[in-house]
Short mmCIF file of N, CA, C and O in Angstrom, two decimals:
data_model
loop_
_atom_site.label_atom_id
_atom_site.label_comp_id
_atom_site.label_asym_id
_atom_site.label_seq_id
_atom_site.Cartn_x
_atom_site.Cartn_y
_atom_site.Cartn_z
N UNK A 42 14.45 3.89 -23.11
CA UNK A 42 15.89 4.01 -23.26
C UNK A 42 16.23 5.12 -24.26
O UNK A 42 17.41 5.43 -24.43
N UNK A 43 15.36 5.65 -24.84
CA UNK A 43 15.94 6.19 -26.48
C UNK A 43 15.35 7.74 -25.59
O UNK A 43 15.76 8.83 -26.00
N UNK A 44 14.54 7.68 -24.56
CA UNK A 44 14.20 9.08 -24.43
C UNK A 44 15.09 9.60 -23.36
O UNK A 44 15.03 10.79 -23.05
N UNK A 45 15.93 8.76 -22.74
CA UNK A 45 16.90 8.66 -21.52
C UNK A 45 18.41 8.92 -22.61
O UNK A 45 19.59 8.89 -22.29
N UNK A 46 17.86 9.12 -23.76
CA UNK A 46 19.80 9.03 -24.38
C UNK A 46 20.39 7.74 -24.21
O UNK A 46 21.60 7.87 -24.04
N UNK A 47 19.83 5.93 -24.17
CA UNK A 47 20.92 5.45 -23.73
C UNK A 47 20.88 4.74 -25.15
O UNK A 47 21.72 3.92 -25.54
N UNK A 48 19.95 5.12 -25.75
CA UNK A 48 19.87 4.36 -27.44
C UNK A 48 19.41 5.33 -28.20
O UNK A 48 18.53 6.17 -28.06
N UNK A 49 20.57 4.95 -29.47
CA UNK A 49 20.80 6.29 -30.36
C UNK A 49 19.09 6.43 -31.33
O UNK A 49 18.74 7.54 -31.73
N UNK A 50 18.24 5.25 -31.56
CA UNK A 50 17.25 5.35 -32.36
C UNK A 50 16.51 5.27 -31.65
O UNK A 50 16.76 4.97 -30.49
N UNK A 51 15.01 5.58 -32.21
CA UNK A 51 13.49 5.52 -31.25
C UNK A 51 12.99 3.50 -31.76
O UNK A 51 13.27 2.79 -32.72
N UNK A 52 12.23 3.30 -30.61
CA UNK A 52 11.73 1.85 -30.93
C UNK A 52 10.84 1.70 -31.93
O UNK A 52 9.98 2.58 -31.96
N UNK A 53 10.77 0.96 -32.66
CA UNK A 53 9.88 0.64 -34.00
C UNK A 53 8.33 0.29 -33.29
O UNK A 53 8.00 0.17 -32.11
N UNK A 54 7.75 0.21 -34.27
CA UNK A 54 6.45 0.11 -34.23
C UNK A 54 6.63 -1.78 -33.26
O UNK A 54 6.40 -1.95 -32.06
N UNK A 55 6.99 -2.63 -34.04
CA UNK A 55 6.79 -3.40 -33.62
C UNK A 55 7.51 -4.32 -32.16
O UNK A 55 7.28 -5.46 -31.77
N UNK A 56 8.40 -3.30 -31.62
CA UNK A 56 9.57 -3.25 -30.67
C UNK A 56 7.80 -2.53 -29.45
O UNK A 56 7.60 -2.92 -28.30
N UNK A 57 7.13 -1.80 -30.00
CA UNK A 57 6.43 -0.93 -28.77
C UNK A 57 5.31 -2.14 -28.65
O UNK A 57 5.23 -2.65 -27.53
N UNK A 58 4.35 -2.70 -29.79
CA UNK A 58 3.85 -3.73 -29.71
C UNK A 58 4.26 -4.85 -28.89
O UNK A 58 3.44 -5.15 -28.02
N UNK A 59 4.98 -5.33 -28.92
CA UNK A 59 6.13 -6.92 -28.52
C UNK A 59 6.09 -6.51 -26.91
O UNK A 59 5.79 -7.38 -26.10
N UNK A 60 6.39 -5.15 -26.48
CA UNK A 60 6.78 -5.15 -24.96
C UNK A 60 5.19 -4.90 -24.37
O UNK A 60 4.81 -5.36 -23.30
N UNK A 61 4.34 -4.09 -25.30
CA UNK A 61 2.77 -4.15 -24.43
C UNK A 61 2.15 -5.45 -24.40
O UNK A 61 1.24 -5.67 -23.60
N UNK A 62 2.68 -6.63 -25.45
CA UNK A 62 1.92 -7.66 -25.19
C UNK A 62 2.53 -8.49 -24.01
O UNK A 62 1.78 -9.04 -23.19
N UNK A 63 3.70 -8.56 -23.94
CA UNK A 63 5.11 -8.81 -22.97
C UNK A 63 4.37 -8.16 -21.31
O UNK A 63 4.82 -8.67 -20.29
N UNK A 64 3.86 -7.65 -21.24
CA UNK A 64 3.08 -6.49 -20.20
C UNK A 64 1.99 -7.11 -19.79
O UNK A 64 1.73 -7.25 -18.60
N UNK A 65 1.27 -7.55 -20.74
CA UNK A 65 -0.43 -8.05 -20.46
C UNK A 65 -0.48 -9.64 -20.05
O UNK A 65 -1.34 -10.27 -19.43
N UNK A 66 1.13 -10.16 -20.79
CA UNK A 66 0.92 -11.55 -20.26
C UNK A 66 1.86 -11.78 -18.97
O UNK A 66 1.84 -12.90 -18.47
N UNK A 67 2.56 -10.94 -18.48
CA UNK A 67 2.99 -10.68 -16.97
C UNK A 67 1.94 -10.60 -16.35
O UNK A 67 1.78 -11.47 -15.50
N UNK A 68 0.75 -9.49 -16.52
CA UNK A 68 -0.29 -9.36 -15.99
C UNK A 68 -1.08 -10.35 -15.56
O UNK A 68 -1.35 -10.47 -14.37
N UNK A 69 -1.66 -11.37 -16.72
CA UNK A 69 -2.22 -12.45 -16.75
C UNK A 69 -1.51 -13.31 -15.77
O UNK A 69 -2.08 -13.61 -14.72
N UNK A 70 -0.07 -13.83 -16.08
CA UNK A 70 0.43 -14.85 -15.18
C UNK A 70 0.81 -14.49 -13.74
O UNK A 70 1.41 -15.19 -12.92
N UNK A 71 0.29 -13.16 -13.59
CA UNK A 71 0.32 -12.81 -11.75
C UNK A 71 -1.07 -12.77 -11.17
O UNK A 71 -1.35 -12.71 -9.97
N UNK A 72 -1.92 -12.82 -12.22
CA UNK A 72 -3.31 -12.85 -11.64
C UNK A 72 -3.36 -14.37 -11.36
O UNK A 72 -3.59 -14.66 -10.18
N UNK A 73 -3.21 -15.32 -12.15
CA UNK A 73 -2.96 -16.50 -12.06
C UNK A 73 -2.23 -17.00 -10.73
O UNK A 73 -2.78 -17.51 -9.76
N UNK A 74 -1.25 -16.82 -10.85
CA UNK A 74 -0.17 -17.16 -9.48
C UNK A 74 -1.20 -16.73 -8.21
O UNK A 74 -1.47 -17.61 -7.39
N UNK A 75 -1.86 -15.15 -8.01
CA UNK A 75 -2.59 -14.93 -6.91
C UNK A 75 -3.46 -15.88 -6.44
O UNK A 75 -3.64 -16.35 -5.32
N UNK A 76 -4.05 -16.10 -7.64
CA UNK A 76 -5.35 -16.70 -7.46
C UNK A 76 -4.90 -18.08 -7.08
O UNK A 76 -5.52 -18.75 -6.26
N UNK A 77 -3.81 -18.49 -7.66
CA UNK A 77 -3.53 -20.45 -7.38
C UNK A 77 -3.16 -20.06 -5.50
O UNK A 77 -3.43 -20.96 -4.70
N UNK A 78 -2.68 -18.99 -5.05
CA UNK A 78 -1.64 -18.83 -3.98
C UNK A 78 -3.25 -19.08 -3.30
O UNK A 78 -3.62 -20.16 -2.83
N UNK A 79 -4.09 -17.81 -3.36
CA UNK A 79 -5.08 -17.56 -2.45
C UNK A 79 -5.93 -19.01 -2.41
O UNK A 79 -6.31 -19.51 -1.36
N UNK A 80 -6.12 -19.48 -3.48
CA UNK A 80 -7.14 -21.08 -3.07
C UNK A 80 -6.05 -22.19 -2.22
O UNK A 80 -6.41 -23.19 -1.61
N UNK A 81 -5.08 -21.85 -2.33
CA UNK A 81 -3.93 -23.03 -1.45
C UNK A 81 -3.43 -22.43 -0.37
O UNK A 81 -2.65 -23.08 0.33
N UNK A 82 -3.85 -20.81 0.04
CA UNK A 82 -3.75 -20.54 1.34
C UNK A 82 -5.43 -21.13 2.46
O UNK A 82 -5.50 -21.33 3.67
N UNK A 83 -6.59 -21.24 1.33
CA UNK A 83 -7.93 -21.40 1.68
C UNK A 83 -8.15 -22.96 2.23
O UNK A 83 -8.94 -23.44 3.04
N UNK A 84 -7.22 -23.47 1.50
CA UNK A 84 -7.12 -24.45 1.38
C UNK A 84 -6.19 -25.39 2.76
O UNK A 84 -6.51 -26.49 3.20
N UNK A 85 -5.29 -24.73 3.08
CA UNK A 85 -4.15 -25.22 4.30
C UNK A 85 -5.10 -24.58 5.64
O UNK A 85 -4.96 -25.10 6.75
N UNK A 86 -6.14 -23.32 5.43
CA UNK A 86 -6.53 -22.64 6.63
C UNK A 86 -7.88 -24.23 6.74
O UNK A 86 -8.25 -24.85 7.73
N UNK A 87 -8.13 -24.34 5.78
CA UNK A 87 -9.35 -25.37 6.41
C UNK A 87 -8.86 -26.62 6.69
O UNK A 87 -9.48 -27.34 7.47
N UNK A 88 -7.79 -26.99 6.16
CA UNK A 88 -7.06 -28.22 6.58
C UNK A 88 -6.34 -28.01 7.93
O UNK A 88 -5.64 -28.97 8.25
N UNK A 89 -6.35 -26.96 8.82
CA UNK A 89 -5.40 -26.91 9.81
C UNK A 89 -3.96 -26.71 9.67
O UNK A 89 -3.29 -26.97 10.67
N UNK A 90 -3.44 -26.35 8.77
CA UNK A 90 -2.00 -26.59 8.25
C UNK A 90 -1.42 -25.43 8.81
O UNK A 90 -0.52 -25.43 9.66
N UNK A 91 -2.09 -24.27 8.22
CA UNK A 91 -1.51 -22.76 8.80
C UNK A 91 -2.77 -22.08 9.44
O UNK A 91 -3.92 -22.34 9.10
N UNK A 92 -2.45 -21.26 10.30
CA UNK A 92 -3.29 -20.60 11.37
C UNK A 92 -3.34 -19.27 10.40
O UNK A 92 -2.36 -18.85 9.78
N UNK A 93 -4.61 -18.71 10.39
CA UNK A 93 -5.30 -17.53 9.63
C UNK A 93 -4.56 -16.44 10.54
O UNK A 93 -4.40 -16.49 11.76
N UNK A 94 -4.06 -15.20 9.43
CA UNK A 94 -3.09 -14.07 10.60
C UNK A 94 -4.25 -13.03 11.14
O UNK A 94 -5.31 -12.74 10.60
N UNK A 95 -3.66 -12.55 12.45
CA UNK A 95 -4.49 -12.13 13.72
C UNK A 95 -4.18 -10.97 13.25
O UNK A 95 -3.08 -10.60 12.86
N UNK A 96 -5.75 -10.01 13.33
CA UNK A 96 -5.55 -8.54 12.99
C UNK A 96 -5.68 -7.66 14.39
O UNK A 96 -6.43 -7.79 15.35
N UNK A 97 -4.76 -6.84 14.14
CA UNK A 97 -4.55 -5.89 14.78
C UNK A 97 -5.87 -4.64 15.16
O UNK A 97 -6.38 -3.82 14.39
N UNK A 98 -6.15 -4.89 16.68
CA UNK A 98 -7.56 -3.84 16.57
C UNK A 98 -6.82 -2.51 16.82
O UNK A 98 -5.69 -2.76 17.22
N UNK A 99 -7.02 -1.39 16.75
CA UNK A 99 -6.30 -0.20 16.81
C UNK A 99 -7.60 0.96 17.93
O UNK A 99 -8.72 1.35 17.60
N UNK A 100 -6.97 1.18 19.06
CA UNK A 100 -8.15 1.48 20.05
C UNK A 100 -7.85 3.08 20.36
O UNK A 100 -6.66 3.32 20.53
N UNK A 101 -8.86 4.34 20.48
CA UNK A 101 -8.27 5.19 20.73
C UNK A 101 -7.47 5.72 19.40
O UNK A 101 -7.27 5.06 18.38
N UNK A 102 -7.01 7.21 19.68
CA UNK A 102 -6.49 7.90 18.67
C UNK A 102 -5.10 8.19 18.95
O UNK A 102 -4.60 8.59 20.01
N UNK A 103 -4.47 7.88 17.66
CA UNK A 103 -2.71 7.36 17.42
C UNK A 103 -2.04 8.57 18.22
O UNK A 103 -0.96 8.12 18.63
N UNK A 104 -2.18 9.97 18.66
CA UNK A 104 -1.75 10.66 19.04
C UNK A 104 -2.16 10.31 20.46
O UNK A 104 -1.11 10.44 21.11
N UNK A 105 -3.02 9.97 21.20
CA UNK A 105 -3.05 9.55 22.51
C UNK A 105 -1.97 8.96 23.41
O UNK A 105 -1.63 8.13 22.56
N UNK A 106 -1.20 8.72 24.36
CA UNK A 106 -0.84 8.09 25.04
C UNK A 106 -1.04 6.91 25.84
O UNK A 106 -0.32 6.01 26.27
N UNK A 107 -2.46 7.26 25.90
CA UNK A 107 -3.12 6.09 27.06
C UNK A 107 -4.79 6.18 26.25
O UNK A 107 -5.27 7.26 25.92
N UNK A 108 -5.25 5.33 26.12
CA UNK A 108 -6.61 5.54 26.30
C UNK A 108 -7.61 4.01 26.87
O UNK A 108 -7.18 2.90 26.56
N UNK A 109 -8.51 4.10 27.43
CA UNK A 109 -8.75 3.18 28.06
C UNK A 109 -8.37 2.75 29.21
O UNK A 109 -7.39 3.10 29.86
N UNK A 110 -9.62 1.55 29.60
CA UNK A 110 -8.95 0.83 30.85
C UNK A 110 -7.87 -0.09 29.96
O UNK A 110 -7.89 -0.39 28.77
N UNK A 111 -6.79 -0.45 31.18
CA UNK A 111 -6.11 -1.93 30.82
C UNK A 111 -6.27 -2.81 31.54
O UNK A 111 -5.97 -3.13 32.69
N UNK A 112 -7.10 -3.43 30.22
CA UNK A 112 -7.52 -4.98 30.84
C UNK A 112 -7.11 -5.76 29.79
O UNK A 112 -7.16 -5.46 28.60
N UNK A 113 -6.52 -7.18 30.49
CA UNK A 113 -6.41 -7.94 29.36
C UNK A 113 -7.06 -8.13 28.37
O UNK A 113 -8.28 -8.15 28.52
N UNK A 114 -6.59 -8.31 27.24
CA UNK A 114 -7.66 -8.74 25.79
C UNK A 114 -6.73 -9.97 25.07
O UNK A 114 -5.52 -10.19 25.05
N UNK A 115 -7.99 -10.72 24.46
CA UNK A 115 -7.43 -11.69 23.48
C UNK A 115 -6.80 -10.94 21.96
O UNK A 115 -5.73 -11.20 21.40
N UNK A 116 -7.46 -10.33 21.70
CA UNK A 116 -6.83 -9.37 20.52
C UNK A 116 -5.50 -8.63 20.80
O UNK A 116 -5.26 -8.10 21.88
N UNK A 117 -4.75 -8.63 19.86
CA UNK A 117 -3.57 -7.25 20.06
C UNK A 117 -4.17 -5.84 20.31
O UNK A 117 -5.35 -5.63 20.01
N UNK A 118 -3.56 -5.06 20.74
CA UNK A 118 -3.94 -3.97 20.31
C UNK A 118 -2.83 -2.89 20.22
O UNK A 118 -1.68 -3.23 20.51
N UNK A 119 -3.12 -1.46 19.79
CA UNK A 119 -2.06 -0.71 19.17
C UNK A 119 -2.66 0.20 19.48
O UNK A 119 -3.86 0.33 19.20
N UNK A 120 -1.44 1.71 20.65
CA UNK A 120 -2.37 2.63 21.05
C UNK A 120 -0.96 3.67 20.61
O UNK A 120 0.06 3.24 21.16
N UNK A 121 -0.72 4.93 19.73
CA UNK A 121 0.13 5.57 19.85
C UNK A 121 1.49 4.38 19.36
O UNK A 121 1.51 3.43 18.58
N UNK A 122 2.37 4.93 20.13
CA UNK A 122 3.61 4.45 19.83
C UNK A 122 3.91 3.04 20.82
O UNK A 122 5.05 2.66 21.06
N UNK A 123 2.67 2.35 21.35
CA UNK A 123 2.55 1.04 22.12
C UNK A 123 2.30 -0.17 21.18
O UNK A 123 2.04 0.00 19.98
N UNK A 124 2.37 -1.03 21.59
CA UNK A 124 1.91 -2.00 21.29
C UNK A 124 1.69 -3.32 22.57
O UNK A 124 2.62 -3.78 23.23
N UNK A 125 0.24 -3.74 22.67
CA UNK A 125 -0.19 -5.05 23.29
C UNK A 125 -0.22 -5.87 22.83
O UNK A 125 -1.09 -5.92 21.96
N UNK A 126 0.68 -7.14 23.01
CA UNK A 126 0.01 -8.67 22.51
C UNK A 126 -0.91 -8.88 23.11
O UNK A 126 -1.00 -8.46 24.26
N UNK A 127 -2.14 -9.77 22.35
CA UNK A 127 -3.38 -10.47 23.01
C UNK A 127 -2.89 -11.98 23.38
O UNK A 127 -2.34 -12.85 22.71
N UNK A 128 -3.46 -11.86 25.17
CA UNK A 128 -3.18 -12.70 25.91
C UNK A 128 -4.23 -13.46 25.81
O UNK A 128 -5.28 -13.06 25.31
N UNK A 129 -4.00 -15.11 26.46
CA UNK A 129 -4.90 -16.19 26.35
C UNK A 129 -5.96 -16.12 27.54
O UNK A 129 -5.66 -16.12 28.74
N UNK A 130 -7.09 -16.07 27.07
CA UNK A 130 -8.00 -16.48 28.15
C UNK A 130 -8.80 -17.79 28.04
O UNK A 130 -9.22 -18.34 27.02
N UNK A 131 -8.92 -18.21 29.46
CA UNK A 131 -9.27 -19.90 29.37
C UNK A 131 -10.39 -19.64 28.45
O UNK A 131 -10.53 -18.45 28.15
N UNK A 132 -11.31 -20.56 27.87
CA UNK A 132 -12.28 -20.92 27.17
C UNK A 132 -13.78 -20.31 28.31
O UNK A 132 -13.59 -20.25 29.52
N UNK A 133 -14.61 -20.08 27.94
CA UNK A 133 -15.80 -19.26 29.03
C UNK A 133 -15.47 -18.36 29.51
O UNK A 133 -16.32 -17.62 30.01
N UNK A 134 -14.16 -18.05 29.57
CA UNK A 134 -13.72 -16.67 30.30
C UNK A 134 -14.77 -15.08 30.03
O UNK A 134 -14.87 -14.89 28.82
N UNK A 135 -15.18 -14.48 30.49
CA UNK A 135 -16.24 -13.13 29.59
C UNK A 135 -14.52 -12.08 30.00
O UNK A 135 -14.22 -11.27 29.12
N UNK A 136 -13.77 -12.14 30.97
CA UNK A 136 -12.67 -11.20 30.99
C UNK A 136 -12.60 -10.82 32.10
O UNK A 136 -11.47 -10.41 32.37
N UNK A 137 -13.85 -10.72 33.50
CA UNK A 137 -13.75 -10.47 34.12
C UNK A 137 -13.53 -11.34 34.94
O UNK A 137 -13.53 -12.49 34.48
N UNK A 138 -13.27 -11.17 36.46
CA UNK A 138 -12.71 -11.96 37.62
C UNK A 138 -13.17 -11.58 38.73
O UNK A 138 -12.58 -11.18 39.74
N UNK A 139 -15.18 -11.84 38.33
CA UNK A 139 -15.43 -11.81 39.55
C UNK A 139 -15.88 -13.38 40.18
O UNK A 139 -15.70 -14.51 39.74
N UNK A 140 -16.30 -13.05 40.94
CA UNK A 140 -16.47 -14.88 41.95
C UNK A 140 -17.45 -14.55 42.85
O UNK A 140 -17.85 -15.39 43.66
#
């Protein structure tokens, strides 16, 4: 504030102290929070509660238009300025449909 002009004096010694410790224990209590979040997201994925999020495979190069065959996939995928949802295949399915 004082180097912005919006306060006429510079901060004291113990004004610069007070806000770095003010800093380290923000720090601390977000490492904390992560860590409680991430064992109670670990925690609902093994209990069944919430479904683990589906990553995106990225096929081919982003400037392409097309690349590949299209065949269904269980995965999403992302080609250029497209996007595929991954569709369900029965259980044993390998993808193909022969007989």
């Amino acid at each position: 504030a004082w180097i912005r002009k919006k306060r006429n004096d510079p901060p004291t010694t113990e004004e610069i102290l007070k806000n770095e410790h003010y800093r380290e224990e923000i720090k601390v209590k977000m490492k904390e929070v992560y860590e409680k979040d991430k064992l109670l997201q670990a925690k609902e994925y093994k209990e069944g509660i919430v479904a683990e999020s589906a990553h995106t495979r990225v096929k081919g190069h982003a400037s392409a238009p097309y690349y590949g065959k299209k065949e269904p996939s269980q995965d999403p995928t992302s080609t250029a300025s497209t996007f595929q949802p991954g569709s369900w295949m029965p259980p044993g399915s390998s993808g193909s449909h022969d007989k």
